């Protein structure tokens, strides 16, 4: 299983390079444990987190302060039920809105 993300700056119509993103896993008690932190590449992507996440609930926290005056960070929580599948979590960001979805 792999996990990837892609950040697009919708206001500029291009990828968001150099954006810090933190991956965390929720433990049985509900607390978030850091797994990895990476920066998006020149194409706004992170393809490798250093380990393949297993089944569980995870959160990607995007440091968007440099791209949005309104949203200093965006946190997206999601659940992996089938670790054999690829999971892609894109973020489309504009100054006063954002959206995400399960990509391919």
mmCIF file with all atom_site columns, C-alpha atoms in Angstrom:
data_model
loop_
_atom_site.group_PDB
_atom_site.id
_atom_site.type_symbol
_atom_site.label_atom_id
_atom_site.label_alt_id
_atom_site.label_comp_id
_atom_site.label_asym_id
_atom_site.label_entity_id
_atom_site.label_seq_id
_atom_site.pdbx_PDB_ins_code
_atom_site.Cartn_x
_atom_site.Cartn_y
_atom_site.Cartn_z
_atom_site.occupancy
_atom_site.B_iso_or_equiv
_atom_site.pdbx_formal_charge
_atom_site.auth_seq_id
_atom_site.auth_comp_id
_atom_site.auth_asym_id
_atom_site.auth_atom_id
_atom_site.pdbx_PDB_model_num
ATOM 1   C CA . UNK A 1 1   ? 0.000   0.000  0.000   1.00 0.00 ? 1   UNK A CA 1
ATOM 2   C CA . UNK A 1 2   ? 1.138   3.489  -0.684  1.00 0.00 ? 2   UNK A CA 1
ATOM 3   C CA . UNK A 1 3   ? -0.069  6.887  0.398   1.00 0.00 ? 3   UNK A CA 1
ATOM 4   C CA . UNK A 1 4   ? 0.399   10.040 -1.645  1.00 0.00 ? 4   UNK A CA 1
ATOM 5   C CA . UNK A 1 5   ? -0.841  13.610 -1.713  1.00 0.00 ? 5   UNK A CA 1
ATOM 6   C CA . UNK A 1 6   ? -0.879  16.490 -4.162  1.00 0.00 ? 6   UNK A CA 1
ATOM 7   C CA . UNK A 1 7   ? -1.432  20.146 -3.251  1.00 0.00 ? 7   UNK A CA 1
ATOM 8   C CA . UNK A 1 8   ? -2.744  22.569 -5.864  1.00 0.00 ? 8   UNK A CA 1
ATOM 9   C CA . UNK A 1 9   ? -2.877  26.329 -5.378  1.00 0.00 ? 9   UNK A CA 1
ATOM 10  C CA . UNK A 1 10  ? -6.192  26.977 -7.140  1.00 0.00 ? 10  UNK A CA 1
ATOM 11  C CA . UNK A 1 11  ? -5.740  30.764 -6.972  1.00 0.00 ? 11  UNK A CA 1
ATOM 12  C CA . UNK A 1 12  ? -2.561  30.528 -9.047  1.00 0.00 ? 12  UNK A CA 1
ATOM 13  C CA . UNK A 1 13  ? -3.618  27.505 -11.069 1.00 0.00 ? 13  UNK A CA 1
ATOM 14  C CA . UNK A 1 14  ? -0.470  25.514 -10.278 1.00 0.00 ? 14  UNK A CA 1
ATOM 15  C CA . UNK A 1 15  ? 1.070   23.083 -7.783  1.00 0.00 ? 15  UNK A CA 1
ATOM 16  C CA . UNK A 1 16  ? 2.203   24.216 -4.338  1.00 0.00 ? 16  UNK A CA 1
ATOM 17  C CA . UNK A 1 17  ? 5.894   23.262 -3.989  1.00 0.00 ? 17  UNK A CA 1
ATOM 18  C CA . UNK A 1 18  ? 7.729   23.240 -0.667  1.00 0.00 ? 18  UNK A CA 1
ATOM 19  C CA . UNK A 1 19  ? 4.584   22.959 1.479   1.00 0.00 ? 19  UNK A CA 1
ATOM 20  C CA . UNK A 1 20  ? 5.129   21.179 4.836   1.00 0.00 ? 20  UNK A CA 1
ATOM 21  C CA . UNK A 1 21  ? 2.772   18.243 5.441   1.00 0.00 ? 21  UNK A CA 1
ATOM 22  C CA . UNK A 1 22  ? 2.622   16.102 8.582   1.00 0.00 ? 22  UNK A CA 1
ATOM 23  C CA . UNK A 1 23  ? 1.281   12.524 8.651   1.00 0.00 ? 23  UNK A CA 1
ATOM 24  C CA . UNK A 1 24  ? -0.132  11.258 11.953  1.00 0.00 ? 24  UNK A CA 1
ATOM 25  C CA . UNK A 1 25  ? -1.842  8.049  13.057  1.00 0.00 ? 25  UNK A CA 1
ATOM 26  C CA . UNK A 1 26  ? -4.627  7.874  15.640  1.00 0.00 ? 26  UNK A CA 1
ATOM 27  C CA . UNK A 1 27  ? -3.968  5.357  18.394  1.00 0.00 ? 27  UNK A CA 1
ATOM 28  C CA . UNK A 1 28  ? -6.544  3.250  20.245  1.00 0.00 ? 28  UNK A CA 1
ATOM 29  C CA . UNK A 1 29  ? -7.003  6.017  22.838  1.00 0.00 ? 29  UNK A CA 1
ATOM 30  C CA . UNK A 1 30  ? -7.779  8.628  20.170  1.00 0.00 ? 30  UNK A CA 1
ATOM 31  C CA . UNK A 1 31  ? -4.470  10.516 20.396  1.00 0.00 ? 31  UNK A CA 1
ATOM 32  C CA . UNK A 1 32  ? -2.552  11.450 17.253  1.00 0.00 ? 32  UNK A CA 1
ATOM 33  C CA . UNK A 1 33  ? 0.988   10.074 16.943  1.00 0.00 ? 33  UNK A CA 1
ATOM 34  C CA . UNK A 1 34  ? 3.405   11.611 14.417  1.00 0.00 ? 34  UNK A CA 1
ATOM 35  C CA . UNK A 1 35  ? 4.487   9.241  11.648  1.00 0.00 ? 35  UNK A CA 1
ATOM 36  C CA . UNK A 1 36  ? 6.396   11.506 9.238   1.00 0.00 ? 36  UNK A CA 1
ATOM 37  C CA . UNK A 1 37  ? 6.765   15.047 7.978   1.00 0.00 ? 37  UNK A CA 1
ATOM 38  C CA . UNK A 1 38  ? 7.639   15.913 4.392   1.00 0.00 ? 38  UNK A CA 1
ATOM 39  C CA . UNK A 1 39  ? 7.560   18.844 1.976   1.00 0.00 ? 39  UNK A CA 1
ATOM 40  C CA . UNK A 1 40  ? 5.838   18.770 -1.386  1.00 0.00 ? 40  UNK A CA 1
ATOM 41  C CA . UNK A 1 41  ? 8.139   18.479 -4.393  1.00 0.00 ? 41  UNK A CA 1
ATOM 42  C CA . UNK A 1 42  ? 8.297   20.874 -7.355  1.00 0.00 ? 42  UNK A CA 1
ATOM 43  C CA . UNK A 1 43  ? 5.042   19.366 -8.664  1.00 0.00 ? 43  UNK A CA 1
ATOM 44  C CA . UNK A 1 44  ? 3.275   19.797 -5.287  1.00 0.00 ? 44  UNK A CA 1
ATOM 45  C CA . UNK A 1 45  ? 3.415   16.058 -4.534  1.00 0.00 ? 45  UNK A CA 1
ATOM 46  C CA . UNK A 1 46  ? 4.536   13.741 -1.768  1.00 0.00 ? 46  UNK A CA 1
ATOM 47  C CA . UNK A 1 47  ? 4.835   10.141 -2.918  1.00 0.00 ? 47  UNK A CA 1
ATOM 48  C CA . UNK A 1 48  ? 6.876   8.532  -0.148  1.00 0.00 ? 48  UNK A CA 1
ATOM 49  C CA . UNK A 1 49  ? 6.315   8.794  3.602   1.00 0.00 ? 49  UNK A CA 1
ATOM 50  C CA . UNK A 1 50  ? 9.157   6.467  4.576   1.00 0.00 ? 50  UNK A CA 1
ATOM 51  C CA . UNK A 1 51  ? 6.845   3.602  5.472   1.00 0.00 ? 51  UNK A CA 1
ATOM 52  C CA . UNK A 1 52  ? 3.628   2.137  4.152   1.00 0.00 ? 52  UNK A CA 1
ATOM 53  C CA . UNK A 1 53  ? 0.743   2.898  6.543   1.00 0.00 ? 53  UNK A CA 1
ATOM 54  C CA . UNK A 1 54  ? -1.338  -0.096 7.580   1.00 0.00 ? 54  UNK A CA 1
ATOM 55  C CA . UNK A 1 55  ? -5.022  -0.228 8.412   1.00 0.00 ? 55  UNK A CA 1
ATOM 56  C CA . UNK A 1 56  ? -6.078  2.586  10.721  1.00 0.00 ? 56  UNK A CA 1
ATOM 57  C CA . UNK A 1 57  ? -7.086  6.227  10.933  1.00 0.00 ? 57  UNK A CA 1
ATOM 58  C CA . UNK A 1 58  ? -4.621  8.855  9.765   1.00 0.00 ? 58  UNK A CA 1
ATOM 59  C CA . UNK A 1 59  ? -4.435  12.615 9.447   1.00 0.00 ? 59  UNK A CA 1
ATOM 60  C CA . UNK A 1 60  ? -2.541  14.797 6.998   1.00 0.00 ? 60  UNK A CA 1
ATOM 61  C CA . UNK A 1 61  ? -1.977  18.330 8.277   1.00 0.00 ? 61  UNK A CA 1
ATOM 62  C CA . UNK A 1 62  ? -0.991  20.815 5.587   1.00 0.00 ? 62  UNK A CA 1
ATOM 63  C CA . UNK A 1 63  ? 0.851   24.015 6.638   1.00 0.00 ? 63  UNK A CA 1
ATOM 64  C CA . UNK A 1 64  ? -1.065  26.390 4.364   1.00 0.00 ? 64  UNK A CA 1
ATOM 65  C CA . UNK A 1 65  ? -0.203  29.689 6.098   1.00 0.00 ? 65  UNK A CA 1
ATOM 66  C CA . UNK A 1 66  ? 1.871   30.834 3.117   1.00 0.00 ? 66  UNK A CA 1
ATOM 67  C CA . UNK A 1 67  ? -0.950  30.157 0.658   1.00 0.00 ? 67  UNK A CA 1
ATOM 68  C CA . UNK A 1 68  ? -4.021  31.290 2.573   1.00 0.00 ? 68  UNK A CA 1
ATOM 69  C CA . UNK A 1 69  ? -4.506  34.167 4.996   1.00 0.00 ? 69  UNK A CA 1
ATOM 70  C CA . UNK A 1 70  ? -7.700  32.521 6.269   1.00 0.00 ? 70  UNK A CA 1
ATOM 71  C CA . UNK A 1 71  ? -6.618  28.858 6.677   1.00 0.00 ? 71  UNK A CA 1
ATOM 72  C CA . UNK A 1 72  ? -3.219  28.629 8.415   1.00 0.00 ? 72  UNK A CA 1
ATOM 73  C CA . UNK A 1 73  ? -3.471  24.844 8.244   1.00 0.00 ? 73  UNK A CA 1
ATOM 74  C CA . UNK A 1 74  ? -5.767  22.218 6.816   1.00 0.00 ? 74  UNK A CA 1
ATOM 75  C CA . UNK A 1 75  ? -6.174  18.833 8.540   1.00 0.00 ? 75  UNK A CA 1
ATOM 76  C CA . UNK A 1 76  ? -7.664  15.911 6.624   1.00 0.00 ? 76  UNK A CA 1
ATOM 77  C CA . UNK A 1 77  ? -8.459  12.737 8.567   1.00 0.00 ? 77  UNK A CA 1
ATOM 78  C CA . UNK A 1 78  ? -9.140  9.488  6.708   1.00 0.00 ? 78  UNK A CA 1
ATOM 79  C CA . UNK A 1 79  ? -9.384  5.765  7.370   1.00 0.00 ? 79  UNK A CA 1
ATOM 80  C CA . UNK A 1 80  ? -7.455  3.038  5.593   1.00 0.00 ? 80  UNK A CA 1
ATOM 81  C CA . UNK A 1 81  ? -9.400  -0.217 5.673   1.00 0.00 ? 81  UNK A CA 1
ATOM 82  C CA . UNK A 1 82  ? -7.525  -2.058 2.917   1.00 0.00 ? 82  UNK A CA 1
ATOM 83  C CA . UNK A 1 83  ? -3.768  -1.516 3.213   1.00 0.00 ? 83  UNK A CA 1
ATOM 84  C CA . UNK A 1 84  ? -3.231  -3.298 -0.118  1.00 0.00 ? 84  UNK A CA 1
ATOM 85  C CA . UNK A 1 85  ? -4.803  -0.366 -2.005  1.00 0.00 ? 85  UNK A CA 1
ATOM 86  C CA . UNK A 1 86  ? -3.152  2.895  -2.983  1.00 0.00 ? 86  UNK A CA 1
ATOM 87  C CA . UNK A 1 87  ? -4.569  5.949  -1.176  1.00 0.00 ? 87  UNK A CA 1
ATOM 88  C CA . UNK A 1 88  ? -4.213  9.422  -2.706  1.00 0.00 ? 88  UNK A CA 1
ATOM 89  C CA . UNK A 1 89  ? -5.393  12.457 -0.737  1.00 0.00 ? 89  UNK A CA 1
ATOM 90  C CA . UNK A 1 90  ? -5.218  15.642 -2.845  1.00 0.00 ? 90  UNK A CA 1
ATOM 91  C CA . UNK A 1 91  ? -5.805  19.150 -1.500  1.00 0.00 ? 91  UNK A CA 1
ATOM 92  C CA . UNK A 1 92  ? -7.069  22.001 -3.688  1.00 0.00 ? 92  UNK A CA 1
ATOM 93  C CA . UNK A 1 93  ? -6.558  25.306 -1.908  1.00 0.00 ? 93  UNK A CA 1
ATOM 94  C CA . UNK A 1 94  ? -7.722  28.835 -2.609  1.00 0.00 ? 94  UNK A CA 1
ATOM 95  C CA . UNK A 1 95  ? -7.603  31.885 -0.302  1.00 0.00 ? 95  UNK A CA 1
ATOM 96  C CA . UNK A 1 96  ? -11.045 31.266 1.262   1.00 0.00 ? 96  UNK A CA 1
ATOM 97  C CA . UNK A 1 97  ? -11.875 27.648 0.418   1.00 0.00 ? 97  UNK A CA 1
ATOM 98  C CA . UNK A 1 98  ? -10.366 24.204 0.096   1.00 0.00 ? 98  UNK A CA 1
ATOM 99  C CA . UNK A 1 99  ? -11.496 20.787 -1.051  1.00 0.00 ? 99  UNK A CA 1
ATOM 100 C CA . UNK A 1 100 ? -10.178 17.263 -0.882  1.00 0.00 ? 100 UNK A CA 1
ATOM 101 C CA . UNK A 1 101 ? -11.239 13.846 -2.126  1.00 0.00 ? 101 UNK A CA 1
ATOM 102 C CA . UNK A 1 102 ? -9.968  10.302 -2.428  1.00 0.00 ? 102 UNK A CA 1
ATOM 103 C CA . UNK A 1 103 ? -7.965  10.304 -5.618  1.00 0.00 ? 103 UNK A CA 1
ATOM 104 C CA . UNK A 1 104 ? -6.405  7.497  -7.583  1.00 0.00 ? 104 UNK A CA 1
#
